XYZ file of C-alpha atoms in Angstrom:
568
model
C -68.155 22.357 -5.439
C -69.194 23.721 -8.980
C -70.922 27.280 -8.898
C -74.721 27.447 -9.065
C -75.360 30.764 -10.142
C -75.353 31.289 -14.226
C -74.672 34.287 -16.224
C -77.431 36.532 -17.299
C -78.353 36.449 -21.252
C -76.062 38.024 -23.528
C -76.301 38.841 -27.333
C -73.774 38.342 -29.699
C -72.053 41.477 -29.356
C -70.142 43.066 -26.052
C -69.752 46.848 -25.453
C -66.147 48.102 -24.796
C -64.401 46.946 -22.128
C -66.401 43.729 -21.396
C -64.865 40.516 -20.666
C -65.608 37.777 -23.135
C -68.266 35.050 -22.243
C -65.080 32.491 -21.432
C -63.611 34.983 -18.616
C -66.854 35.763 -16.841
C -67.105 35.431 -13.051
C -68.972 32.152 -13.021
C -70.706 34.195 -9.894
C -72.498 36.531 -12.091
C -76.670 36.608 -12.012
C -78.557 33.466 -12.896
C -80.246 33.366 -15.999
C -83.770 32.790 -16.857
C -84.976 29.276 -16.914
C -85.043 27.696 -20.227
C -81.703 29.391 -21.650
C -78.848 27.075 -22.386
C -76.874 27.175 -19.226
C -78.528 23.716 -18.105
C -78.160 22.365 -21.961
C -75.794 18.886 -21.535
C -72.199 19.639 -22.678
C -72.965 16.698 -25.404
C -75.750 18.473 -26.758
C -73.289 21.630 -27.618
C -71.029 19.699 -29.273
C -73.147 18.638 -30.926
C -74.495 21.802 -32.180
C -71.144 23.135 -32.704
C -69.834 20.406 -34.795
C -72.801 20.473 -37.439
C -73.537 24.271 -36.839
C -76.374 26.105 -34.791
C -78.497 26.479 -38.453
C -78.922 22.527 -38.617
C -78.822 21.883 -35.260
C -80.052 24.685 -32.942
C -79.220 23.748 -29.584
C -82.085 23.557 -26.685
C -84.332 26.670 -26.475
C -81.565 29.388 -27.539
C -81.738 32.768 -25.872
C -80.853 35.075 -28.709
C -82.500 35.444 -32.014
C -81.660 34.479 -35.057
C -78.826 32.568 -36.390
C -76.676 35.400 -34.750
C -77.944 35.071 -31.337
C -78.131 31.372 -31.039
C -74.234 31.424 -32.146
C -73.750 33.275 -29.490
C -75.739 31.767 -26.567
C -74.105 28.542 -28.057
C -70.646 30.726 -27.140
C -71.778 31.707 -23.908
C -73.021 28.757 -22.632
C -70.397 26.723 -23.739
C -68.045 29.502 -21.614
C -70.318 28.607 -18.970
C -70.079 24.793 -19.181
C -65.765 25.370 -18.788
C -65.961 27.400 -16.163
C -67.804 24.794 -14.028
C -65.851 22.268 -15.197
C -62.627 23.842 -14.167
C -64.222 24.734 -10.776
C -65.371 21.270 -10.012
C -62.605 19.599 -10.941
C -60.829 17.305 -8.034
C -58.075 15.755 -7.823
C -57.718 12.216 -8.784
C -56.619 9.978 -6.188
C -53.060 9.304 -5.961
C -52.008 6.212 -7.678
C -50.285 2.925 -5.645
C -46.458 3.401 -5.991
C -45.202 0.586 -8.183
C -43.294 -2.279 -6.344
C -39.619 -1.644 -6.788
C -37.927 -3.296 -10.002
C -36.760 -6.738 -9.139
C -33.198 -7.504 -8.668
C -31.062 -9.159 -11.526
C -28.286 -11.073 -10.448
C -26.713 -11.803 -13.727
C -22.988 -10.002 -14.468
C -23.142 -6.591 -16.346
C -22.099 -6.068 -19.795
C -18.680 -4.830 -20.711
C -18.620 -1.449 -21.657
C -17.585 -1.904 -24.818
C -20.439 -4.309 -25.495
C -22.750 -1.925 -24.005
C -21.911 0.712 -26.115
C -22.665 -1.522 -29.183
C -26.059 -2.679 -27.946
C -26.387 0.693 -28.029
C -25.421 1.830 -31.491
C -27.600 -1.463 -32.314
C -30.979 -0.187 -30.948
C -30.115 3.243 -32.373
C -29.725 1.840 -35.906
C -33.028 -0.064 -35.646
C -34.943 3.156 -34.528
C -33.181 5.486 -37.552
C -34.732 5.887 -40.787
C -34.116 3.900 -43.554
C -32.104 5.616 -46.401
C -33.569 6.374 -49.376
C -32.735 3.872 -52.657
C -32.033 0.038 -52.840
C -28.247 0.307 -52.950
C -27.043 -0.922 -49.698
C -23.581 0.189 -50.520
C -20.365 -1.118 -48.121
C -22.083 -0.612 -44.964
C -23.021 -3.905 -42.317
C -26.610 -4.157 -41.692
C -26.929 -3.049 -38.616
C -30.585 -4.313 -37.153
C -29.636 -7.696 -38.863
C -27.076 -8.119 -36.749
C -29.314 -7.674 -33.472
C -30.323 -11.133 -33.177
C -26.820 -12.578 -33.273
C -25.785 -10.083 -30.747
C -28.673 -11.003 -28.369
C -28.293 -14.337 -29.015
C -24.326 -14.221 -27.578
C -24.618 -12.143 -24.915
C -27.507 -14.710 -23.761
C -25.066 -17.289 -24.146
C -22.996 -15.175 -21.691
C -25.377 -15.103 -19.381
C -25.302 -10.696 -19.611
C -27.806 -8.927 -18.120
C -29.328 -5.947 -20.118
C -28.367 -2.800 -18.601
C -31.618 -0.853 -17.455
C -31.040 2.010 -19.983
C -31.119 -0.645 -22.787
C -34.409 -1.569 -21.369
C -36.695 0.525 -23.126
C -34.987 0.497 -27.235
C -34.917 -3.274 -26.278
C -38.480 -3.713 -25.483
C -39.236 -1.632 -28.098
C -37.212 -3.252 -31.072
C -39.266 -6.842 -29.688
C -42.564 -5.064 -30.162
C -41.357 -4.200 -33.733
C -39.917 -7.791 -34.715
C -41.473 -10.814 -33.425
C -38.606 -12.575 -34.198
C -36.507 -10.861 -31.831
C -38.741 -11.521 -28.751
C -37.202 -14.753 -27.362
C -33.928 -13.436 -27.292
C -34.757 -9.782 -26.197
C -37.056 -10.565 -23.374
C -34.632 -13.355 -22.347
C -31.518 -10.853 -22.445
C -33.809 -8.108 -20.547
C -34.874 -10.235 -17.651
C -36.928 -9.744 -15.043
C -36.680 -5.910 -14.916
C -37.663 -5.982 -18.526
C -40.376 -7.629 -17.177
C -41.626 -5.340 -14.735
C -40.982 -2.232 -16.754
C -43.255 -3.939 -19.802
C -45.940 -3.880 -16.244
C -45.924 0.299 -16.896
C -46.050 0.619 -20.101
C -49.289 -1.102 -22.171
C -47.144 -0.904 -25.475
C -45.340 -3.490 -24.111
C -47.715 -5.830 -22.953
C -46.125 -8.586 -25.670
C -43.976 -9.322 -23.119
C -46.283 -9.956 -20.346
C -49.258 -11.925 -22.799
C -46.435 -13.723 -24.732
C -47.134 -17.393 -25.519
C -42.977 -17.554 -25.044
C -42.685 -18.764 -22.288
C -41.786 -15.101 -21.259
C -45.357 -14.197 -19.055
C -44.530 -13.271 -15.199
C -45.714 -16.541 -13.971
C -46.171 -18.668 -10.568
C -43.648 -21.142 -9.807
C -44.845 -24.317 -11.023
C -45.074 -26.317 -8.199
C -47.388 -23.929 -6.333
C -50.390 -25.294 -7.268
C -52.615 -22.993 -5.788
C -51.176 -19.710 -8.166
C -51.265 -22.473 -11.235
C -54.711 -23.244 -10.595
C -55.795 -19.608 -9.719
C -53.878 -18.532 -13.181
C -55.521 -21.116 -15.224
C -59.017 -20.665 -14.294
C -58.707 -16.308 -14.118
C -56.054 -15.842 -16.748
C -55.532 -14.149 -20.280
C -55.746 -17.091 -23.129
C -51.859 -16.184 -23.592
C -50.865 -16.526 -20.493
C -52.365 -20.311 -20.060
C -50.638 -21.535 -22.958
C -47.030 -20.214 -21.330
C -48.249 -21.876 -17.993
C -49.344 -24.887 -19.526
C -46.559 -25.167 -21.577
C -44.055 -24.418 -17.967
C -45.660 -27.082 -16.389
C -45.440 -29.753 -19.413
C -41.553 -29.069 -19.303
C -41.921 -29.647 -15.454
C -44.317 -32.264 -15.276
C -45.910 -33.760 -17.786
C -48.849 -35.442 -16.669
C -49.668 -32.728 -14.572
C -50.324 -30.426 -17.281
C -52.632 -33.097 -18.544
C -53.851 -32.954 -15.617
C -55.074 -29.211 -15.547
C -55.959 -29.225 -19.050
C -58.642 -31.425 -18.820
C -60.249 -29.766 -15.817
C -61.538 -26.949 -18.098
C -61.227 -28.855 -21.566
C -65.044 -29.368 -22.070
C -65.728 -25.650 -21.580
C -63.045 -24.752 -23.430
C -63.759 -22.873 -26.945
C -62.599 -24.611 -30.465
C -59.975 -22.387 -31.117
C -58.815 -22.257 -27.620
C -58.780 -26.703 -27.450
C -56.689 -26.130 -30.728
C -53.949 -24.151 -29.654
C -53.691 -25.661 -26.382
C -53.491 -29.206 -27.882
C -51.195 -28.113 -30.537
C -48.769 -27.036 -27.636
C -48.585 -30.826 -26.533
C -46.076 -31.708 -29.681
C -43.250 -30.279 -26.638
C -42.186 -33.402 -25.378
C -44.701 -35.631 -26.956
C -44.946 -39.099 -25.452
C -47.109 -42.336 -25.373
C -48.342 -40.569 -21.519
C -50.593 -38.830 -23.929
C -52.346 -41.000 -26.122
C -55.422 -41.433 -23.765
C -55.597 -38.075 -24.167
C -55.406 -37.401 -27.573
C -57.358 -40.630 -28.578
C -60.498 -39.135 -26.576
C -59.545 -35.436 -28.659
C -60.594 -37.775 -32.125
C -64.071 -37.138 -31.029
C -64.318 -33.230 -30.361
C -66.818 -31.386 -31.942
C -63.889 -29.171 -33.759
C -62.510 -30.534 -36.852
C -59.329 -28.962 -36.468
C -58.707 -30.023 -32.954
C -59.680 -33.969 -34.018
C -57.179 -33.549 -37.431
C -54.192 -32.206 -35.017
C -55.225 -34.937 -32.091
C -54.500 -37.254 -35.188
C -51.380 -35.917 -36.555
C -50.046 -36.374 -32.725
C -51.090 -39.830 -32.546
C -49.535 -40.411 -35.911
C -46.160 -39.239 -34.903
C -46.202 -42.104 -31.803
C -45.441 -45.281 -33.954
C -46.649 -47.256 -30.992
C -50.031 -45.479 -30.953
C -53.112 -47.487 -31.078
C -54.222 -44.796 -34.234
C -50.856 -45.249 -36.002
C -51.449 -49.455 -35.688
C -54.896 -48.563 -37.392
C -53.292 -46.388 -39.972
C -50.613 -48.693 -40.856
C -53.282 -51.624 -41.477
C -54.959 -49.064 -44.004
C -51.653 -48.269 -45.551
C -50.754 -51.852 -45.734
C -53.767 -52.732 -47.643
C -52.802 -50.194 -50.356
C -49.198 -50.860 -51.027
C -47.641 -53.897 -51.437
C -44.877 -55.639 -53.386
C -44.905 -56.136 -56.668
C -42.998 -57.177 -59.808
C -42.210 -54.932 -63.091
C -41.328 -56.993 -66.149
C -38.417 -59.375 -64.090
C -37.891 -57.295 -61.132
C -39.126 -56.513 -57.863
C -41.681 -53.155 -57.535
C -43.802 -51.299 -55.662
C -47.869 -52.155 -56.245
C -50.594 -49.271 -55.116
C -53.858 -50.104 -54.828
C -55.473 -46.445 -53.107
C -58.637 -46.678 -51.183
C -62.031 -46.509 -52.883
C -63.917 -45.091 -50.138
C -62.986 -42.511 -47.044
C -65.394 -44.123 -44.289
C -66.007 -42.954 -40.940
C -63.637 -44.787 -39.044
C -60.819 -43.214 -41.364
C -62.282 -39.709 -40.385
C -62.130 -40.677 -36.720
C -58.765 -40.971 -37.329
C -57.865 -37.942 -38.822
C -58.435 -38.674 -42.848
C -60.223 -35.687 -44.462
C -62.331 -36.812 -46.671
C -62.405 -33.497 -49.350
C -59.467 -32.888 -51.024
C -58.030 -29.279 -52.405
C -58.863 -28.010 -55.353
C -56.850 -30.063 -58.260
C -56.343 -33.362 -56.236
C -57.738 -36.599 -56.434
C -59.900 -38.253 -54.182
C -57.906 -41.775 -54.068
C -54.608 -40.165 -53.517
C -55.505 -37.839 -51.504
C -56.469 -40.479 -48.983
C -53.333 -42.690 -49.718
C -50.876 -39.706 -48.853
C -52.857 -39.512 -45.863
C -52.710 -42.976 -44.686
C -49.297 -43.586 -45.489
C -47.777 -40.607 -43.790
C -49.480 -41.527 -40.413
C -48.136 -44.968 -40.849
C -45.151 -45.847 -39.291
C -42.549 -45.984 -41.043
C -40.801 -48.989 -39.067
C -43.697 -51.427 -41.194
C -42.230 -51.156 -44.474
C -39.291 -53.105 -44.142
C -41.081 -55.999 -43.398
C -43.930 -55.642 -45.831
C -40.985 -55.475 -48.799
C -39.208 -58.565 -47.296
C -36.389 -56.838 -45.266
C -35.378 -54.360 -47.067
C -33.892 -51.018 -45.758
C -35.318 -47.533 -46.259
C -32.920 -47.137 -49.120
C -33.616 -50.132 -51.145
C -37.342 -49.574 -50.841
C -37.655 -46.028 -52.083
C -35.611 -47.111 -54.613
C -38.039 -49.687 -56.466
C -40.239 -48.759 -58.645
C -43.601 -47.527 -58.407
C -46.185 -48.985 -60.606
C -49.156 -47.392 -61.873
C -47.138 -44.057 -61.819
C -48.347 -43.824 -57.937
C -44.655 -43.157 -57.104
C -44.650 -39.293 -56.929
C -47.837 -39.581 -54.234
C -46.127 -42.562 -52.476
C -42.803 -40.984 -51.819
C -44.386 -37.620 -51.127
C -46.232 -39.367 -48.161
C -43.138 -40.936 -47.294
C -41.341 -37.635 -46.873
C -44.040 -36.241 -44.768
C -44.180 -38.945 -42.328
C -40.199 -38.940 -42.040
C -40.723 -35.330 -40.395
C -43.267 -36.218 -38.575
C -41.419 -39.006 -36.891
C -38.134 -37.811 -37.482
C -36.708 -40.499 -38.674
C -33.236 -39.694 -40.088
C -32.788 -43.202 -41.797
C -35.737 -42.186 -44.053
C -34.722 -38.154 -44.742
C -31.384 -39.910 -45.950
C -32.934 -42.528 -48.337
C -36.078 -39.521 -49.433
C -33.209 -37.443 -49.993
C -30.373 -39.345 -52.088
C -27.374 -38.049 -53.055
C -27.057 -34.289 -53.122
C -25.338 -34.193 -56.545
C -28.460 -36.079 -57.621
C -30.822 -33.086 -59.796
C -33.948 -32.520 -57.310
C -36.364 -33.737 -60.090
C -34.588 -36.841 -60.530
C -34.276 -37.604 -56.613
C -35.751 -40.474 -54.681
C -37.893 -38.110 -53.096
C -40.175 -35.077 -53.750
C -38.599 -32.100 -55.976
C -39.707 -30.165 -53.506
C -37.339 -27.523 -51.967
C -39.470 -27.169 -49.292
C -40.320 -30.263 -48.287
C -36.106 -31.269 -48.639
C -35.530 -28.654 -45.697
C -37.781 -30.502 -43.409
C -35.909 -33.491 -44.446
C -32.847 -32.025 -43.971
C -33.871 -30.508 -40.385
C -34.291 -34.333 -39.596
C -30.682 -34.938 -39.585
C -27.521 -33.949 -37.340
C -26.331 -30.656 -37.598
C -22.843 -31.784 -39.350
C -24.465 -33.878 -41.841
C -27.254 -31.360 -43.197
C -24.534 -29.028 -43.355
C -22.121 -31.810 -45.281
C -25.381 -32.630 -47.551
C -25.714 -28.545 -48.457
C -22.600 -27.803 -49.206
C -22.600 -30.868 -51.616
C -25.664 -29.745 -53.063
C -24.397 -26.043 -53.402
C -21.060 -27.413 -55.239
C -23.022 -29.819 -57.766
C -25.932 -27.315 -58.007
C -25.020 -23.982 -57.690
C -27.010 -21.380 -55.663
C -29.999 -20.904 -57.666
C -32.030 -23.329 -55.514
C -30.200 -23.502 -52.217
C -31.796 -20.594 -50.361
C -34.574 -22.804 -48.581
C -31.743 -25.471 -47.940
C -29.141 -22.760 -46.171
C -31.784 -21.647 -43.763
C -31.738 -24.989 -42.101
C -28.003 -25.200 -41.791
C -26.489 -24.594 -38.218
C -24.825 -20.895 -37.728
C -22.093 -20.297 -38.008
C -21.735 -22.619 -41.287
C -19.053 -25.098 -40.744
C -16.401 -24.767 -43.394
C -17.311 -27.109 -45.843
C -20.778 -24.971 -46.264
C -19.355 -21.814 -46.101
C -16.477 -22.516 -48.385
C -19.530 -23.941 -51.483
C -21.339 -20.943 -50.777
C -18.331 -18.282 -51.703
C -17.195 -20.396 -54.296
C -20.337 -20.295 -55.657
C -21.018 -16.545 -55.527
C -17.671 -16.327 -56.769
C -18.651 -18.232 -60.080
C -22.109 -16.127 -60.642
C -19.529 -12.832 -60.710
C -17.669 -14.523 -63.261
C -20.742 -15.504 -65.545
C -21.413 -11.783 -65.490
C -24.802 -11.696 -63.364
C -25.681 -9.121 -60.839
C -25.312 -9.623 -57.591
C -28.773 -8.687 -56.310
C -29.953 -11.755 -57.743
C -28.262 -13.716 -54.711
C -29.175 -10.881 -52.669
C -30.977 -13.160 -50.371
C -28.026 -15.646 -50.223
C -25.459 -12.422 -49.563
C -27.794 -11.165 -46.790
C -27.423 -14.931 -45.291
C -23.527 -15.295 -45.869
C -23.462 -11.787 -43.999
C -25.188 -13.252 -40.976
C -23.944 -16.932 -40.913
C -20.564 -17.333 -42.477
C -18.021 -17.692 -39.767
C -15.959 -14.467 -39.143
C -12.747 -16.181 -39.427
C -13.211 -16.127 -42.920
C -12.995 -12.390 -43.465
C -9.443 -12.440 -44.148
C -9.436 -14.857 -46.364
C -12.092 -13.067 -48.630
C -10.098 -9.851 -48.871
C -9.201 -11.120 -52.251
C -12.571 -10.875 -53.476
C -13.179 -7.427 -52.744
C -11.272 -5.932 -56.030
C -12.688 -5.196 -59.201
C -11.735 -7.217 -61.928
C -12.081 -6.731 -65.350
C -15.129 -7.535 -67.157
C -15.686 -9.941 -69.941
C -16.947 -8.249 -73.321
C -20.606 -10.016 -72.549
C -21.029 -9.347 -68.957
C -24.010 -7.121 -67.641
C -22.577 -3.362 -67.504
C -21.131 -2.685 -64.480
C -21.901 -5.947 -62.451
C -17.871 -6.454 -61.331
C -18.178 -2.971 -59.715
C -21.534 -4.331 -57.715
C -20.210 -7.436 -56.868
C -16.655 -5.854 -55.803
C -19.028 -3.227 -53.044
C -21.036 -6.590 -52.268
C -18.202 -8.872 -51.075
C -16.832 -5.525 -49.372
C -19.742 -4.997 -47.221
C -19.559 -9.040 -46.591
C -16.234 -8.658 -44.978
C -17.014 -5.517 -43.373
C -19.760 -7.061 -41.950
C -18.131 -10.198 -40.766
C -15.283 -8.396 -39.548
C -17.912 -6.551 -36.994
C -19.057 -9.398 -36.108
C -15.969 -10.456 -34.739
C -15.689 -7.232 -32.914
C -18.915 -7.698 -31.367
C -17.811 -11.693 -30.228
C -14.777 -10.021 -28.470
C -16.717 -7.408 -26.686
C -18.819 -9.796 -25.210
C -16.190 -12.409 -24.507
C -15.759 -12.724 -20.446
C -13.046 -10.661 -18.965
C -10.533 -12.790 -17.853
């Protein structure tokens, strides 16, 4: 128990040989009644902080600013001592359960010890200047790594653990792969440490959560959990069942709030299917905005939907065929009005800044149309033939933009390939939009081989200057067609005599997805030719140390591919 006897009043100064007011016997006399020994510890700190002269603390013993300084002293000496006296220990906390067992195969050694040098890289600091010199990238290469070894089925070894979960908290990007590689011990070590909750709160997929078919720990979770972990749960049992995770979302869907209804609807676009349209048709009708506009874009992308049959009557009602001079066109006639039944389904009746009303609503009822209508409206045609008519009324730029939308959003591929022509074709004179964004949706519409096939066409009649967007939809490694456009090209922008840092994003790509096969074959590349009288000073040197560090770094690569191949 604390002492209950206080020190008698002292003044600010001590004769020889006395102990200072902190190493007093907290047994010594007890001092008069109204001195600061029963003053709250707050109150002195108080006092302290802004100084005894603005704010004197209690009823001071001494005198003067000198003798309240030091009652303040003595009294704080008073307050330590009975805090160190009464001090008990805390309880002892619950031993954690032991780690949980991971039944997956070690890595190799060697592999280990480059996970290693990996994390270490990622953690050092970054050297000074923007000349990368010959040197791999180090944390670039982390996600390829993790990516492989998943693919092996490794588990992470538990020293790893830690850099690992560390690195994921750094680079959201990484977390898929990371938490997948570190497992459940990852798991349960992220349990001690609250820097790493991330891996417990993760909408991944990557929460500790109950089997799925215990419905009992599903239901408990749903109704008592973190909003994180209910959109992993939900989203493990929609890959498991379906209609039972419609199931449990609507027991708490009225009480849910807006932004909460948003992202738990948004995660229905996994595995969307017709099963869901009651559901989403009775969404059009939420008090949130957002959550009726992304109940709508769902519906759109099920051509069978009741909403997309409603949309395409819209759309059908604006565009129709038509005839320019002797041959066949397309007519646009875009709505006059955005009623309420059109923003029941989704039509937003305000358009940005710099649009028009009329076709702003015409994109938006053609791209929730199906597309499978508009061969029969134009008398059989195919997707090809139809975005190739004309447009009258110069309509065709909003027209084909809406077409392109609602490609992606029912990836279609026969409508990517007809919205995207021929990739020799100049972007502002395709069939489609310009737009190099909206061509890498398109492209992700199509099979793997063929967006590569279409890129590396596009790179070879285009060069490089536009194909950055375009690469970073292109399966890894790129096949060779792909690969071979994209050195060829970088080999024609050294000899025009540009620097290489202006494909510096391109480079950093080749690095990471050009296969490693290929390293030899560069070698060539590496030298320093001569310059031409009117290249930029100095540019063969940086483009010589630029191809260098891309075959250093795909020849590491390939390293790091045979350290984590199986041992045979």
């Amino acid at each position: 128990m604390p002492p209950t006897t206080t020190p008698a009043p002292t003044t600010a100064s001590h004769g020889p040989g006395a102990p200072p007011p902190a190493a007093r016997s907290a047994a010594e006399p007890t001092a008069p009644h109204g001195t600061l020994a029963s003053a709250p510890w707050e109150e002195l700190v108080t006092s302290a902080l802004l100084g005894t002269d603005r704010r004197p603390p209690g009823v001071a013993s001494g005198t003067g600013p000198d003798g309240t300084a030091a009652a303040l002293l003595d009294a704080a000496a008073l307050h330590t001592v009975r805090r160190r006296a009464g001090l008990l220990p805390a309880p002892a906390a619950p031993r954690p359960e032991p780690a949980p067992v991971d039944p997956r195969p070690a890595l190799p050694e060697a592999a280990r010890n480059r996970l290693a040098q990996l994390l270490a890289d990622r953690a050092a600091p970054s050297g000074s200047g923007g000349r990368r010199g010959t040197a791999p990238d180090l944390t670039e290469l982390i996600p390829q790594w993790l990516a492989t070894a998943n693919a092996h089925g490794y588990r992470a070894p538990d020293a790893a653990l830690p850099p690992l979960l560390d690195a994921a908290r750094a680079r959201t990007d990484l977390r898929p792969q990371a938490l997948a590689f570190a497992g459940p011990r990852g798991l349960w070590l992220a349990g001690l440490n609250p820097d790493w909750k991330f891996a417990l709160r993760g909408a991944s997929g990557s929460a500790l959560l109950p089997e799925v078919t215990d419905r009992e720990a599903v239901r408990r979770l749903w109704e008592e959990g973190l909003f994180a972990e209910r959109v992993a749960l939900l989203s493990a049992v929609r890959a498991h069942d379906a209609d039972a995770a419609l199931a449990l979302l609507a027991t708490t869907w009225s009480t849910e709030r807006a932004e909460d209804r948003l992202m738990f609807i948004d995660s229905l676009r996994t595995g969307l299917s017709g099963a869901d349209e009651e559901f989403l048709e009775r969404a059009l009708a939420d008090r949130s905005r957002n959550v009726r506009a992304t109940a709508a874009e769902l519906l759109s992308a099920l051509p069978g939907s009741a909403l997309a049959h409603r949309m395409a009557v819209r759309a059908l009602s604006c565009v129709s065929p038509g005839l320019t001079g002797t041959g066949p066109s397309v007519a646009v006639e875009a709505p006059h009005e955005c009623d309420a039944a059109m923003q029941r389904d989704g039509v937003t009746a305000l358009p940005p800044s710099g649009r028009g009303e009329r076709s702003w609503w015409l994109g938006q009822l053609v791209e929730s149309s199906p597309l499978s209508v508009w061969p029969t409206r134009f008398g059989g045609r195919g997707a090809r033939e139809i975005v190739a008519l004309p447009v009258a009324d110069g309509w065709g730029e909003e027209l084909h933009a809406a077409w392109c939308r609602a490609a992606v959003r029912q990836r279609d591929p026969e409508w990517a390939r007809a919205l995207l022509g021929a990739p020799s074709t100049p972007p502002s004179n395709g069939p489609g939009t310009a737009s190099l964004a909206e061509r890498s949706k398109l492209l992700a519409v199509l099979p793997a081989a063929e967006r590569a096939d279409w890129v590396a066409g596009f790179i070879a009649a285009h060069g490089l200057s536009e194909a950055f967007q375009l690469l970073g939809v292109c399966p890894t490694p790129w096949a060779e067609p792909l690969g071979r456009s994209v050195v060829d090209a970088l080999d024609i922008a050294r000899d025009a005599g540009s620097y290489p840092w202006s494909f510096s994003g391109v480079m950093g790509l080749a690095e990471r997805c050009l296969n490693p096969a290929a390293a030899d074959r560069l070698e060539i590349l590496t030298t320093t030719p001569d310059e031409p009288a009117d290249a930029s000073p100095g540019a063969n040197g940086y483009w010589s140390e630029a191809f260098r560090r891309l075959v250093s770094t795909l020849r590491l690569r390939a390293s790091m591919d045979l350290e984590l191949a199986p041992e045979t």
